């Protein structure tokens, strides 16, 4: 535990104010505040601000009495619980469980990562070109299909020509053995996949939270 | 959130069997925290009372499904927060802040000043996003710990902290005249 403190961050001042710091850390910060006029002033301002907010949130005075509240409530106990209309914003959310959304998001992110990283590794020559082999196999397995016809239009009549065409595409993107460019592409791919993954996690968390809000209601009104 | 007292556990069990007397006692114990929380989220006394009624109707109908390994107060808080958020989301039009506050001050001019100040803060709080407003209400109104808030809202403690930090930083900006954060 750090005992010497330069200046206390606002976050820690709030934690101290809210009595949420570990005792050792709280003692260290209090000692620092006593000896640091700058932090003492900030702490006092923050305490004053919190007091200000708290005072503004005082209780309303015109609550009904316990008796009146109960009389009104007792008359309604046999009423069926009213459901609020579904959120007009994203009603489909309630139909899809959050774990399925999370699984779909994870699958999508895995696919994005696999494609991008795989493409980079192939360009770096670290993986055999499975994509080209797969396309070649498809081309030979589906003679006379639209796929083969499309390839023929491109002037690719057989697997060898296809391989040469794909090699040409690859080398036109990364000419020769440009290791640096390949590595940059690989790093960018991983970063992009991470960003996509984090966005998905964030969104799924929000969805789960919205469902949770509705779940509690549904649970409470069963 | 502390465990429910044995007497309260008995009240819950009796109310779940349909004993309205026991339920009336539970309502008496928890009513003000429900009203306060709803009031903190909605800023309207009338709506807070209506929400409290709806909350206890839901509690009454769901008592037999209440999990005794969780705190009854936390459960009631959760239903309150969710019901208040529903009302917030389905408000057809913005309601006025029809609030009268308790005040220890006796001089009329002091009382007026205090009311103005409270109104300013309440208006600022009303402009916060609902998630920040709920966290602030549970902390500043109900004086709950971060752990209790995280249990009620079912979010990590770190998220509670970030929502509170956001709420306080936004309030500071609004109240110092810099405008709300987008």
mmCIF file of C-alpha atoms in Angstrom, chain A residues 68-197:
data_model
loop_
_atom_site.group_PDB
_atom_site.id
_atom_site.type_symbol
_atom_site.label_atom_id
_atom_site.label_comp_id
_atom_site.label_asym_id
_atom_site.label_seq_id
_atom_site.Cartn_x
_atom_site.Cartn_y
_atom_site.Cartn_z
ATOM 1 C CA UNK A 68 -54.097 6.442 3.819
ATOM 2 C CA UNK A 69 -51.398 4.761 1.738
ATOM 3 C CA UNK A 70 -52.452 1.311 2.938
ATOM 4 C CA UNK A 71 -56.164 1.935 2.370
ATOM 5 C CA UNK A 72 -55.449 2.889 -1.230
ATOM 6 C CA UNK A 73 -53.095 -0.057 -1.667
ATOM 7 C CA UNK A 74 -55.382 -2.625 -0.028
ATOM 8 C CA UNK A 75 -58.141 -1.714 -2.473
ATOM 9 C CA UNK A 76 -55.792 -2.587 -5.333
ATOM 10 C CA UNK A 77 -54.258 -5.832 -4.056
ATOM 11 C CA UNK A 78 -56.549 -8.013 -6.132
ATOM 12 C CA UNK A 79 -55.984 -5.996 -9.276
ATOM 13 C CA UNK A 80 -53.968 -7.692 -11.999
ATOM 14 C CA UNK A 81 -50.558 -6.096 -12.360
ATOM 15 C CA UNK A 82 -50.395 -3.739 -15.316
ATOM 16 C CA UNK A 83 -47.656 -4.346 -17.839
ATOM 17 C CA UNK A 84 -46.045 -1.297 -19.324
ATOM 18 C CA UNK A 85 -46.028 -1.304 -23.105
ATOM 19 C CA UNK A 86 -42.870 -2.669 -24.605
ATOM 20 C CA UNK A 87 -40.067 -0.278 -25.302
ATOM 21 C CA UNK A 88 -40.814 1.279 -28.651
ATOM 22 C CA UNK A 89 -37.119 1.912 -29.108
ATOM 23 C CA UNK A 90 -35.898 -1.688 -29.400
ATOM 24 C CA UNK A 91 -38.830 -4.074 -28.838
ATOM 25 C CA UNK A 92 -36.943 -6.973 -30.423
ATOM 26 C CA UNK A 93 -34.529 -6.923 -27.506
ATOM 27 C CA UNK A 94 -37.084 -8.549 -25.254
ATOM 28 C CA UNK A 95 -37.437 -11.457 -27.640
ATOM 29 C CA UNK A 96 -33.754 -12.397 -27.810
ATOM 30 C CA UNK A 97 -32.110 -13.675 -24.622
ATOM 31 C CA UNK A 98 -28.931 -11.770 -23.818
ATOM 32 C CA UNK A 99 -26.808 -14.947 -23.773
ATOM 33 C CA UNK A 100 -27.782 -15.633 -27.395
ATOM 34 C CA UNK A 101 -26.835 -12.070 -28.320
ATOM 35 C CA UNK A 102 -23.538 -12.546 -26.484
ATOM 36 C CA UNK A 103 -22.899 -15.843 -28.317
ATOM 37 C CA UNK A 104 -23.699 -14.256 -31.691
ATOM 38 C CA UNK A 105 -21.438 -11.323 -30.906
ATOM 39 C CA UNK A 106 -18.616 -13.631 -29.845
ATOM 40 C CA UNK A 107 -19.046 -15.728 -32.979
ATOM 41 C CA UNK A 108 -18.980 -12.651 -35.181
ATOM 42 C CA UNK A 109 -15.868 -11.337 -33.456
ATOM 43 C CA UNK A 110 -14.149 -14.733 -33.772
ATOM 44 C CA UNK A 111 -14.949 -14.792 -37.488
ATOM 45 C CA UNK A 112 -13.665 -11.247 -37.993
ATOM 46 C CA UNK A 113 -10.500 -12.072 -36.071
ATOM 47 C CA UNK A 114 -9.957 -15.369 -37.912
ATOM 48 C CA UNK A 115 -10.428 -13.792 -41.346
ATOM 49 C CA UNK A 116 -8.205 -10.792 -40.677
ATOM 50 C CA UNK A 117 -5.451 -12.678 -38.880
ATOM 51 C CA UNK A 118 -5.591 -15.536 -41.376
ATOM 52 C CA UNK A 119 -5.330 -13.142 -44.288
ATOM 53 C CA UNK A 120 -2.345 -11.432 -42.676
ATOM 54 C CA UNK A 121 -0.575 -14.721 -41.936
ATOM 55 C CA UNK A 122 -1.137 -15.952 -45.491
ATOM 56 C CA UNK A 123 0.328 -12.725 -46.826
ATOM 57 C CA UNK A 124 3.314 -13.193 -44.552
ATOM 58 C CA UNK A 125 3.749 -16.692 -45.918
ATOM 59 C CA UNK A 126 3.273 -18.200 -42.476
ATOM 60 C CA UNK A 127 0.199 -20.189 -43.468
ATOM 61 C CA UNK A 128 -0.598 -22.168 -46.600
ATOM 62 C CA UNK A 129 -3.180 -20.388 -48.697
ATOM 63 C CA UNK A 130 -6.187 -22.432 -47.566
ATOM 64 C CA UNK A 131 -8.538 -19.928 -49.168
ATOM 65 C CA UNK A 132 -7.070 -20.429 -52.613
ATOM 66 C CA UNK A 133 -7.110 -24.208 -52.149
ATOM 67 C CA UNK A 134 -10.715 -24.110 -51.035
ATOM 68 C CA UNK A 135 -11.748 -21.994 -54.002
ATOM 69 C CA UNK A 136 -9.811 -24.295 -56.326
ATOM 70 C CA UNK A 137 -11.520 -27.337 -54.839
ATOM 71 C CA UNK A 138 -14.901 -25.697 -55.215
ATOM 72 C CA UNK A 139 -14.106 -24.789 -58.765
ATOM 73 C CA UNK A 140 -13.167 -28.355 -59.636
ATOM 74 C CA UNK A 141 -16.012 -29.854 -57.597
ATOM 75 C CA UNK A 142 -18.650 -27.735 -59.265
ATOM 76 C CA UNK A 143 -17.978 -27.962 -62.970
ATOM 77 C CA UNK A 144 -20.619 -26.206 -65.011
ATOM 78 C CA UNK A 145 -21.869 -24.203 -62.013
ATOM 79 C CA UNK A 146 -22.324 -20.403 -61.946
ATOM 80 C CA UNK A 147 -19.137 -20.240 -59.946
ATOM 81 C CA UNK A 148 -17.117 -22.041 -62.609
ATOM 82 C CA UNK A 149 -18.769 -19.918 -65.302
ATOM 83 C CA UNK A 150 -17.862 -16.737 -63.426
ATOM 84 C CA UNK A 151 -14.273 -17.914 -63.079
ATOM 85 C CA UNK A 152 -14.189 -18.735 -66.791
ATOM 86 C CA UNK A 153 -15.296 -15.156 -67.506
ATOM 87 C CA UNK A 154 -12.263 -13.998 -65.581
ATOM 88 C CA UNK A 155 -10.138 -16.202 -67.817
ATOM 89 C CA UNK A 156 -9.553 -18.848 -65.157
ATOM 90 C CA UNK A 157 -10.139 -22.208 -66.657
ATOM 91 C CA UNK A 158 -8.536 -24.581 -64.165
ATOM 92 C CA UNK A 159 -7.156 -24.798 -60.625
ATOM 93 C CA UNK A 160 -3.651 -23.823 -61.689
ATOM 94 C CA UNK A 161 -4.911 -20.697 -63.420
ATOM 95 C CA UNK A 162 -7.018 -19.885 -60.374
ATOM 96 C CA UNK A 163 -4.028 -20.276 -58.096
ATOM 97 C CA UNK A 164 -1.975 -18.014 -60.349
ATOM 98 C CA UNK A 165 -4.762 -15.422 -60.376
ATOM 99 C CA UNK A 166 -5.068 -15.483 -56.579
ATOM 100 C CA UNK A 167 -1.281 -15.289 -56.216
ATOM 101 C CA UNK A 168 -1.395 -12.272 -58.485
ATOM 102 C CA UNK A 169 -4.056 -10.627 -56.298
ATOM 103 C CA UNK A 170 -2.041 -11.288 -53.180
ATOM 104 C CA UNK A 171 1.259 -10.097 -54.571
ATOM 105 C CA UNK A 172 -0.397 -7.039 -56.054
ATOM 106 C CA UNK A 173 -1.471 -6.086 -52.514
ATOM 107 C CA UNK A 174 1.835 -6.912 -50.902
ATOM 108 C CA UNK A 175 4.530 -6.949 -53.487
ATOM 109 C CA UNK A 176 7.381 -9.362 -52.857
ATOM 110 C CA UNK A 177 8.187 -10.184 -49.300
ATOM 111 C CA UNK A 178 7.306 -6.961 -47.526
ATOM 112 C CA UNK A 179 7.497 -8.340 -44.036
ATOM 113 C CA UNK A 180 6.980 -4.988 -42.338
ATOM 114 C CA UNK A 181 3.750 -4.252 -44.153
ATOM 115 C CA UNK A 182 2.494 -7.759 -43.409
ATOM 116 C CA UNK A 183 3.246 -7.343 -39.728
ATOM 117 C CA UNK A 184 1.540 -3.959 -39.629
ATOM 118 C CA UNK A 185 -1.488 -5.533 -41.278
ATOM 119 C CA UNK A 186 -1.436 -8.328 -38.695
ATOM 120 C CA UNK A 187 -1.262 -5.903 -35.765
ATOM 121 C CA UNK A 188 -4.019 -3.732 -37.225
ATOM 122 C CA UNK A 189 -6.154 -6.824 -37.735
ATOM 123 C CA UNK A 190 -5.756 -7.888 -34.114
ATOM 124 C CA UNK A 191 -6.458 -4.351 -32.887
ATOM 125 C CA UNK A 192 -9.545 -4.077 -35.065
ATOM 126 C CA UNK A 193 -10.784 -7.453 -33.814
ATOM 127 C CA UNK A 194 -10.215 -6.299 -30.229
ATOM 128 C CA UNK A 195 -12.129 -3.069 -30.802
ATOM 129 C CA UNK A 196 -14.985 -4.982 -32.432
ATOM 130 C CA UNK A 197 -14.969 -7.425 -29.510
#
